[in-house]
């Protein structure tokens, strides 16, 4: 039973990890192409500061 | 400040991604449920249920490599960049499925034969097939963006196709002196084993289509990014 579970787990996790890496690369490239700075999803540098 | 270019919408690609993703999400739980309900084999017991995964992964790898060769041939004929991108996407997903096949096979072998690997003709040819298309990916990675690399890759992928029939008929070629079981035929599967096997093939087919389309889309974006870094417009205007 352990071999059976290992075979299915390896396959499902392997395919899911590959899909996740494709999605992450797509997001990164789209962000770069749209002109937004790397890693900016909220405040600049991860901080939120009020406008002067 | 660099110019902001609107992203072109490829509706057909997005639709195909949606359909393949929805098919995958719908089929996956049904397949797992059918595997759970499938009867255990009289000789091997529960471990025989790897059958619903391992051969479908092999068919998925065959499909990926066949698509690589077909797209490579179309690239040689048409010289259109998108055929080369499709070939690379198919090869990458084919290699992924072949990797998973080469991982699940030894797990099954350990449970059923008591050993992880044997230099049986089928197993050796599977490893050869894997190395042929892994070397295709290496060749392409070392010749990134080169037309010569794309042409060499196309020829490599077409020549590599020869290993697929050798691999499939390896048991017959070995004259029965093989530890690997024979290919499935009519009557190979008992009652309750056919549906999970069929669903397994459909799940792998949907998975191949979805991942290859995603990889194809990503390759287009990577090309656009490279054009932008070279100071050109990322999309044709």
PDB file of N, CA, C and O in Angstrom, chain A residues 1-4 6-8 10-12 14-15 18-19 21-23 25-26 28-30 32-35, chain B residues 4 7 14 35 46-47 49-50 52-53 92 100 103-104 107 110-111 211 215 217-218 221-222 225 228-229:
ATOM      1  N   UNK A   1       0.831  -1.211   0.000  1.00  0.00           N
ATOM      2  CA  UNK A   1       0.000   0.000   0.000  1.00  0.00           C
ATOM      3  C   UNK A   1       0.867   1.263   0.000  1.00  0.00           C
ATOM      4  O   UNK A   1       0.542   2.233  -0.663  1.00  0.00           O
ATOM      5  N   UNK A   2       2.018   1.194   0.732  1.00  0.00           N
ATOM      6  CA  UNK A   2       2.907   2.356   0.800  1.00  0.00           C
ATOM      7  C   UNK A   2       3.491   2.664  -0.588  1.00  0.00           C
ATOM      8  O   UNK A   2       3.586   3.833  -0.979  1.00  0.00           O
ATOM      9  N   UNK A   3       3.828   1.614  -1.340  1.00  0.00           N
ATOM     10  CA  UNK A   3       4.365   1.813  -2.698  1.00  0.00           C
ATOM     11  C   UNK A   3       3.301   2.459  -3.597  1.00  0.00           C
ATOM     12  O   UNK A   3       3.597   3.334  -4.407  1.00  0.00           O
ATOM     13  N   UNK A   4       2.068   1.990  -3.444  1.00  0.00           N
ATOM     14  CA  UNK A   4       0.961   2.527  -4.261  1.00  0.00           C
ATOM     15  C   UNK A   4       0.773   4.017  -3.985  1.00  0.00           C
ATOM     16  O   UNK A   4       0.717   4.836  -4.920  1.00  0.00           O
ATOM     17  N   UNK A   6       2.932   6.045  -2.660  1.00  0.00           N
ATOM     18  CA  UNK A   6       4.139   6.779  -3.074  1.00  0.00           C
ATOM     19  C   UNK A   6       4.102   7.076  -4.568  1.00  0.00           C
ATOM     20  O   UNK A   6       4.418   8.196  -5.002  1.00  0.00           O
ATOM     21  N   UNK A   7       3.689   6.107  -5.376  1.00  0.00           N
ATOM     22  CA  UNK A   7       3.657   6.289  -6.832  1.00  0.00           C
ATOM     23  C   UNK A   7       2.686   7.411  -7.218  1.00  0.00           C
ATOM     24  O   UNK A   7       3.015   8.294  -8.039  1.00  0.00           O
ATOM     25  N   UNK A   8       1.474   7.389  -6.623  1.00  0.00           N
ATOM     26  CA  UNK A   8       0.483   8.431  -6.956  1.00  0.00           C
ATOM     27  C   UNK A   8       0.912   9.792  -6.411  1.00  0.00           C
ATOM     28  O   UNK A   8       0.746  10.817  -7.083  1.00  0.00           O
ATOM     29  N   UNK A  10       3.978  10.927  -5.798  1.00  0.00           N
ATOM     30  CA  UNK A  10       5.103  11.459  -6.584  1.00  0.00           C
ATOM     31  C   UNK A  10       4.587  12.082  -7.882  1.00  0.00           C
ATOM     32  O   UNK A  10       4.987  13.191  -8.271  1.00  0.00           O
ATOM     33  N   UNK A  11       3.679  11.384  -8.551  1.00  0.00           N
ATOM     34  CA  UNK A  11       3.181  11.869  -9.847  1.00  0.00           C
ATOM     35  C   UNK A  11       2.345  13.134  -9.704  1.00  0.00           C
ATOM     36  O   UNK A  11       2.530  14.102 -10.453  1.00  0.00           O
ATOM     37  N   UNK A  12       1.419  13.112  -8.741  1.00  0.00           N
ATOM     38  CA  UNK A  12       0.543  14.280  -8.581  1.00  0.00           C
ATOM     39  C   UNK A  12       1.343  15.503  -8.121  1.00  0.00           C
ATOM     40  O   UNK A  12       1.160  16.608  -8.648  1.00  0.00           O
ATOM     41  N   UNK A  14       4.588  15.991  -8.520  1.00  0.00           N
ATOM     42  CA  UNK A  14       5.508  16.383  -9.598  1.00  0.00           C
ATOM     43  C   UNK A  14       4.818  17.252 -10.637  1.00  0.00           C
ATOM     44  O   UNK A  14       5.334  18.311 -11.018  1.00  0.00           O
ATOM     45  N   UNK A  15       3.635  16.818 -11.068  1.00  0.00           N
ATOM     46  CA  UNK A  15       2.894  17.581 -12.081  1.00  0.00           C
ATOM     47  C   UNK A  15       2.444  18.930 -11.506  1.00  0.00           C
ATOM     48  O   UNK A  15       2.526  19.964 -12.189  1.00  0.00           O
ATOM     49  N   UNK A  18       5.390  21.369 -11.282  1.00  0.00           N
ATOM     50  CA  UNK A  18       5.735  21.897 -12.612  1.00  0.00           C
ATOM     51  C   UNK A  18       4.722  22.985 -13.019  1.00  0.00           C
ATOM     52  O   UNK A  18       5.124  24.062 -13.493  1.00  0.00           O
ATOM     53  N   UNK A  19       3.426  22.705 -12.813  1.00  0.00           N
ATOM     54  CA  UNK A  19       2.389  23.688 -13.163  1.00  0.00           C
ATOM     55  C   UNK A  19       2.587  24.971 -12.353  1.00  0.00           C
ATOM     56  O   UNK A  19       2.495  26.080 -12.902  1.00  0.00           O
ATOM     57  N   UNK A  21       5.347  26.137 -11.130  1.00  0.00           N
ATOM     58  CA  UNK A  21       6.521  26.887 -11.600  1.00  0.00           C
ATOM     59  C   UNK A  21       6.202  27.642 -12.890  1.00  0.00           C
ATOM     60  O   UNK A  21       6.657  28.769 -13.088  1.00  0.00           O
ATOM     61  N   UNK A  22       5.379  27.036 -13.771  1.00  0.00           N
ATOM     62  CA  UNK A  22       4.988  27.742 -15.008  1.00  0.00           C
ATOM     63  C   UNK A  22       4.160  28.986 -14.674  1.00  0.00           C
ATOM     64  O   UNK A  22       4.355  30.057 -15.265  1.00  0.00           O
ATOM     65  N   UNK A  23       3.234  28.836 -13.717  1.00  0.00           N
ATOM     66  CA  UNK A  23       2.360  29.966 -13.343  1.00  0.00           C
ATOM     67  C   UNK A  23       3.194  31.085 -12.714  1.00  0.00           C
ATOM     68  O   UNK A  23       3.011  32.267 -13.028  1.00  0.00           O
ATOM     69  N   UNK A  25       6.404  31.732 -13.184  1.00  0.00           N
ATOM     70  CA  UNK A  25       7.237  32.386 -14.216  1.00  0.00           C
ATOM     71  C   UNK A  25       6.389  33.323 -15.073  1.00  0.00           C
ATOM     72  O   UNK A  25       6.820  34.400 -15.447  1.00  0.00           O
ATOM     73  N   UNK A  26       5.165  32.886 -15.390  1.00  0.00           N
ATOM     74  CA  UNK A  26       4.266  33.717 -16.206  1.00  0.00           C
ATOM     75  C   UNK A  26       3.967  35.033 -15.486  1.00  0.00           C
ATOM     76  O   UNK A  26       4.040  36.105 -16.083  1.00  0.00           O
ATOM     77  N   UNK A  28       5.741  36.511 -13.179  1.00  0.00           N
ATOM     78  CA  UNK A  28       6.948  37.347 -13.086  1.00  0.00           C
ATOM     79  C   UNK A  28       7.194  38.074 -14.410  1.00  0.00           C
ATOM     80  O   UNK A  28       7.476  39.274 -14.435  1.00  0.00           O
ATOM     81  N   UNK A  29       7.041  37.359 -15.522  1.00  0.00           N
ATOM     82  CA  UNK A  29       7.297  37.974 -16.835  1.00  0.00           C
ATOM     83  C   UNK A  29       6.240  39.034 -17.141  1.00  0.00           C
ATOM     84  O   UNK A  29       6.560  40.119 -17.634  1.00  0.00           O
ATOM     85  N   UNK A  30       4.983  38.724 -16.827  1.00  0.00           N
ATOM     86  CA  UNK A  30       3.916  39.709 -17.092  1.00  0.00           C
ATOM     87  C   UNK A  30       4.149  40.986 -16.286  1.00  0.00           C
ATOM     88  O   UNK A  30       3.931  42.090 -16.782  1.00  0.00           O
ATOM     89  N   UNK A  32       7.019  42.113 -15.299  1.00  0.00           N
ATOM     90  CA  UNK A  32       8.151  42.828 -15.891  1.00  0.00           C
ATOM     91  C   UNK A  32       7.740  43.517 -17.197  1.00  0.00           C
ATOM     92  O   UNK A  32       8.123  44.650 -17.466  1.00  0.00           O
ATOM     93  N   UNK A  33       6.925  42.825 -17.985  1.00  0.00           N
ATOM     94  CA  UNK A  33       6.499  43.407 -19.261  1.00  0.00           C
ATOM     95  C   UNK A  33       5.572  44.601 -19.073  1.00  0.00           C
ATOM     96  O   UNK A  33       5.546  45.510 -19.894  1.00  0.00           O
ATOM     97  N   UNK A  34       4.794  44.550 -17.979  1.00  0.00           N
ATOM     98  CA  UNK A  34       3.853  45.662 -17.773  1.00  0.00           C
ATOM     99  C   UNK A  34       4.534  46.866 -17.130  1.00  0.00           C
ATOM    100  O   UNK A  34       3.899  47.884 -16.899  1.00  0.00           O
ATOM    101  N   UNK A  35       5.829  46.716 -16.785  1.00  0.00           N
ATOM    102  CA  UNK A  35       6.592  47.858 -16.286  1.00  0.00           C
ATOM    103  C   UNK A  35       6.596  48.023 -14.790  1.00  0.00           C
ATOM    104  O   UNK A  35       7.237  48.928 -14.280  1.00  0.00           O
TER     105      UNK A  35
ATOM    106  N   UNK B   4       5.134  51.183 -21.552  1.00  0.00           N
ATOM    107  CA  UNK B   4       4.259  50.080 -21.167  1.00  0.00           C
ATOM    108  C   UNK B   4       3.487  49.624 -22.398  1.00  0.00           C
ATOM    109  O   UNK B   4       2.817  50.417 -23.045  1.00  0.00           O
ATOM    110  N   UNK B   7      -0.761  43.971 -23.249  1.00  0.00           N
ATOM    111  CA  UNK B   7      -0.551  42.572 -23.608  1.00  0.00           C
ATOM    112  C   UNK B   7      -1.570  42.146 -24.662  1.00  0.00           C
ATOM    113  O   UNK B   7      -2.756  42.402 -24.505  1.00  0.00           O
ATOM    114  N   UNK B  14      -6.326  31.051 -24.554  1.00  0.00           N
ATOM    115  CA  UNK B  14      -6.956  31.133 -23.228  1.00  0.00           C
ATOM    116  C   UNK B  14      -8.143  30.167 -23.131  1.00  0.00           C
ATOM    117  O   UNK B  14      -8.362  29.538 -22.099  1.00  0.00           O
ATOM    118  N   UNK B  35     -10.176   4.462  -8.940  1.00  0.00           N
ATOM    119  CA  UNK B  35      -9.005   3.669  -8.515  1.00  0.00           C
ATOM    120  C   UNK B  35      -9.264   3.088  -7.129  1.00  0.00           C
ATOM    121  O   UNK B  35      -8.985   1.929  -6.859  1.00  0.00           O
ATOM    122  N   UNK B  46      -2.968  -4.712  -3.907  1.00  0.00           N
ATOM    123  CA  UNK B  46      -3.263  -3.284  -4.152  1.00  0.00           C
ATOM    124  C   UNK B  46      -2.228  -2.603  -5.036  1.00  0.00           C
ATOM    125  O   UNK B  46      -2.559  -1.685  -5.790  1.00  0.00           O
ATOM    126  N   UNK B  47      -0.979  -3.055  -4.979  1.00  0.00           N
ATOM    127  CA  UNK B  47       0.081  -2.358  -5.735  1.00  0.00           C
ATOM    128  C   UNK B  47      -0.163  -2.401  -7.244  1.00  0.00           C
ATOM    129  O   UNK B  47       0.309  -1.541  -7.992  1.00  0.00           O
ATOM    130  N   UNK B  49      -2.620  -1.441  -8.676  1.00  0.00           N
ATOM    131  CA  UNK B  49      -3.359  -0.229  -9.073  1.00  0.00           C
ATOM    132  C   UNK B  49      -2.440   0.853  -9.641  1.00  0.00           C
ATOM    133  O   UNK B  49      -2.914   1.858 -10.164  1.00  0.00           O
ATOM    134  N   UNK B  50      -1.138   0.658  -9.557  1.00  0.00           N
ATOM    135  CA  UNK B  50      -0.204   1.583 -10.234  1.00  0.00           C
ATOM    136  C   UNK B  50      -0.394   1.475 -11.753  1.00  0.00           C
ATOM    137  O   UNK B  50      -0.032   2.372 -12.498  1.00  0.00           O
ATOM    138  N   UNK B  52      -3.019   1.975 -13.314  1.00  0.00           N
ATOM    139  CA  UNK B  52      -3.896   3.048 -13.802  1.00  0.00           C
ATOM    140  C   UNK B  52      -3.148   4.367 -13.968  1.00  0.00           C
ATOM    141  O   UNK B  52      -3.714   5.359 -14.388  1.00  0.00           O
ATOM    142  N   UNK B  53      -1.873   4.369 -13.589  1.00  0.00           N
ATOM    143  CA  UNK B  53      -1.059   5.582 -13.688  1.00  0.00           C
ATOM    144  C   UNK B  53       0.159   5.386 -14.593  1.00  0.00           C
ATOM    145  O   UNK B  53       0.433   6.224 -15.457  1.00  0.00           O
ATOM    146  N   UNK B  92       9.199  19.397 -23.317  1.00  0.00           N
ATOM    147  CA  UNK B  92       9.377  19.595 -21.875  1.00  0.00           C
ATOM    148  C   UNK B  92       8.325  18.818 -21.086  1.00  0.00           C
ATOM    149  O   UNK B  92       8.656  18.146 -20.099  1.00  0.00           O
ATOM    150  N   UNK B 100       8.119  10.994 -14.583  1.00  0.00           N
ATOM    151  CA  UNK B 100       7.164  10.418 -13.631  1.00  0.00           C
ATOM    152  C   UNK B 100       6.970   8.928 -13.917  1.00  0.00           C
ATOM    153  O   UNK B 100       6.838   8.116 -12.999  1.00  0.00           O
ATOM    154  N   UNK B 103       9.796   7.114 -12.518  1.00  0.00           N
ATOM    155  CA  UNK B 103       9.758   7.057 -11.046  1.00  0.00           C
ATOM    156  C   UNK B 103       8.717   6.040 -10.564  1.00  0.00           C
ATOM    157  O   UNK B 103       8.964   5.291  -9.622  1.00  0.00           O
ATOM    158  N   UNK B 104       7.557   6.016 -11.238  1.00  0.00           N
ATOM    159  CA  UNK B 104       6.497   5.101 -10.786  1.00  0.00           C
ATOM    160  C   UNK B 104       6.824   3.646 -11.143  1.00  0.00           C
ATOM    161  O   UNK B 104       6.441   2.734 -10.412  1.00  0.00           O
ATOM    162  N   UNK B 107       9.010   2.041  -8.488  1.00  0.00           N
ATOM    163  CA  UNK B 107       8.234   1.854  -7.246  1.00  0.00           C
ATOM    164  C   UNK B 107       7.385   0.580  -7.370  1.00  0.00           C
ATOM    165  O   UNK B 107       7.319  -0.245  -6.465  1.00  0.00           O
ATOM    166  N   UNK B 110       9.692  -2.532  -7.353  1.00  0.00           N
ATOM    167  CA  UNK B 110      10.167  -2.877  -6.002  1.00  0.00           C
ATOM    168  C   UNK B 110       9.097  -3.678  -5.257  1.00  0.00           C
ATOM    169  O   UNK B 110       9.398  -4.664  -4.574  1.00  0.00           O
ATOM    170  N   UNK B 111       7.839  -3.232  -5.410  1.00  0.00           N
ATOM    171  CA  UNK B 111       6.743  -3.932  -4.728  1.00  0.00           C
ATOM    172  C   UNK B 111       6.435  -5.286  -5.349  1.00  0.00           C
ATOM    173  O   UNK B 111       6.116  -6.240  -4.643  1.00  0.00           O
ATOM    174  N   UNK B 211      -0.628  21.506 -19.585  1.00  0.00           N
ATOM    175  CA  UNK B 211       0.747  21.932 -19.274  1.00  0.00           C
ATOM    176  C   UNK B 211       1.482  22.387 -20.539  1.00  0.00           C
ATOM    177  O   UNK B 211       2.228  23.374 -20.501  1.00  0.00           O
ATOM    178  N   UNK B 215       3.059  26.011 -21.158  1.00  0.00           N
ATOM    179  CA  UNK B 215       4.482  26.157 -21.485  1.00  0.00           C
ATOM    180  C   UNK B 215       4.647  26.935 -22.806  1.00  0.00           C
ATOM    181  O   UNK B 215       5.576  27.729 -22.952  1.00  0.00           O
ATOM    182  N   UNK B 217       2.540  29.177 -23.978  1.00  0.00           N
ATOM    183  CA  UNK B 217       2.234  30.579 -23.682  1.00  0.00           C
ATOM    184  C   UNK B 217       3.435  31.256 -23.019  1.00  0.00           C
ATOM    185  O   UNK B 217       3.820  32.380 -23.367  1.00  0.00           O
ATOM    186  N   UNK B 218       4.054  30.535 -22.076  1.00  0.00           N
ATOM    187  CA  UNK B 218       5.205  31.077 -21.361  1.00  0.00           C
ATOM    188  C   UNK B 218       6.374  31.334 -22.322  1.00  0.00           C
ATOM    189  O   UNK B 218       7.060  32.361 -22.210  1.00  0.00           O
ATOM    190  N   UNK B 221       5.871  34.571 -23.990  1.00  0.00           N
ATOM    191  CA  UNK B 221       6.153  35.702 -23.092  1.00  0.00           C
ATOM    192  C   UNK B 221       7.659  35.871 -22.897  1.00  0.00           C
ATOM    193  O   UNK B 221       8.157  37.007 -22.830  1.00  0.00           O
ATOM    194  N   UNK B 222       8.386  34.748 -22.815  1.00  0.00           N
ATOM    195  CA  UNK B 222       9.846  34.831 -22.651  1.00  0.00           C
ATOM    196  C   UNK B 222      10.480  35.480 -23.884  1.00  0.00           C
ATOM    197  O   UNK B 222      11.405  36.289 -23.759  1.00  0.00           O
ATOM    198  N   UNK B 225       9.839  39.166 -23.690  1.00  0.00           N
ATOM    199  CA  UNK B 225      10.718  39.796 -22.699  1.00  0.00           C
ATOM    200  C   UNK B 225      12.135  39.978 -23.269  1.00  0.00           C
ATOM    201  O   UNK B 225      12.761  41.025 -23.072  1.00  0.00           O
ATOM    202  N   UNK B 228      12.116  42.862 -25.591  1.00  0.00           N
ATOM    203  CA  UNK B 228      12.057  44.125 -24.856  1.00  0.00           C
ATOM    204  C   UNK B 228      13.423  44.484 -24.268  1.00  0.00           C
ATOM    205  O   UNK B 228      13.834  45.642 -24.283  1.00  0.00           O
ATOM    206  N   UNK B 229      14.118  43.457 -23.734  1.00  0.00           N
ATOM    207  CA  UNK B 229      15.439  43.711 -23.157  1.00  0.00           C
ATOM    208  C   UNK B 229      16.428  44.128 -24.227  1.00  0.00           C
ATOM    209  O   UNK B 229      17.410  44.807 -23.938  1.00  0.00           O
TER     210      UNK B 229
END
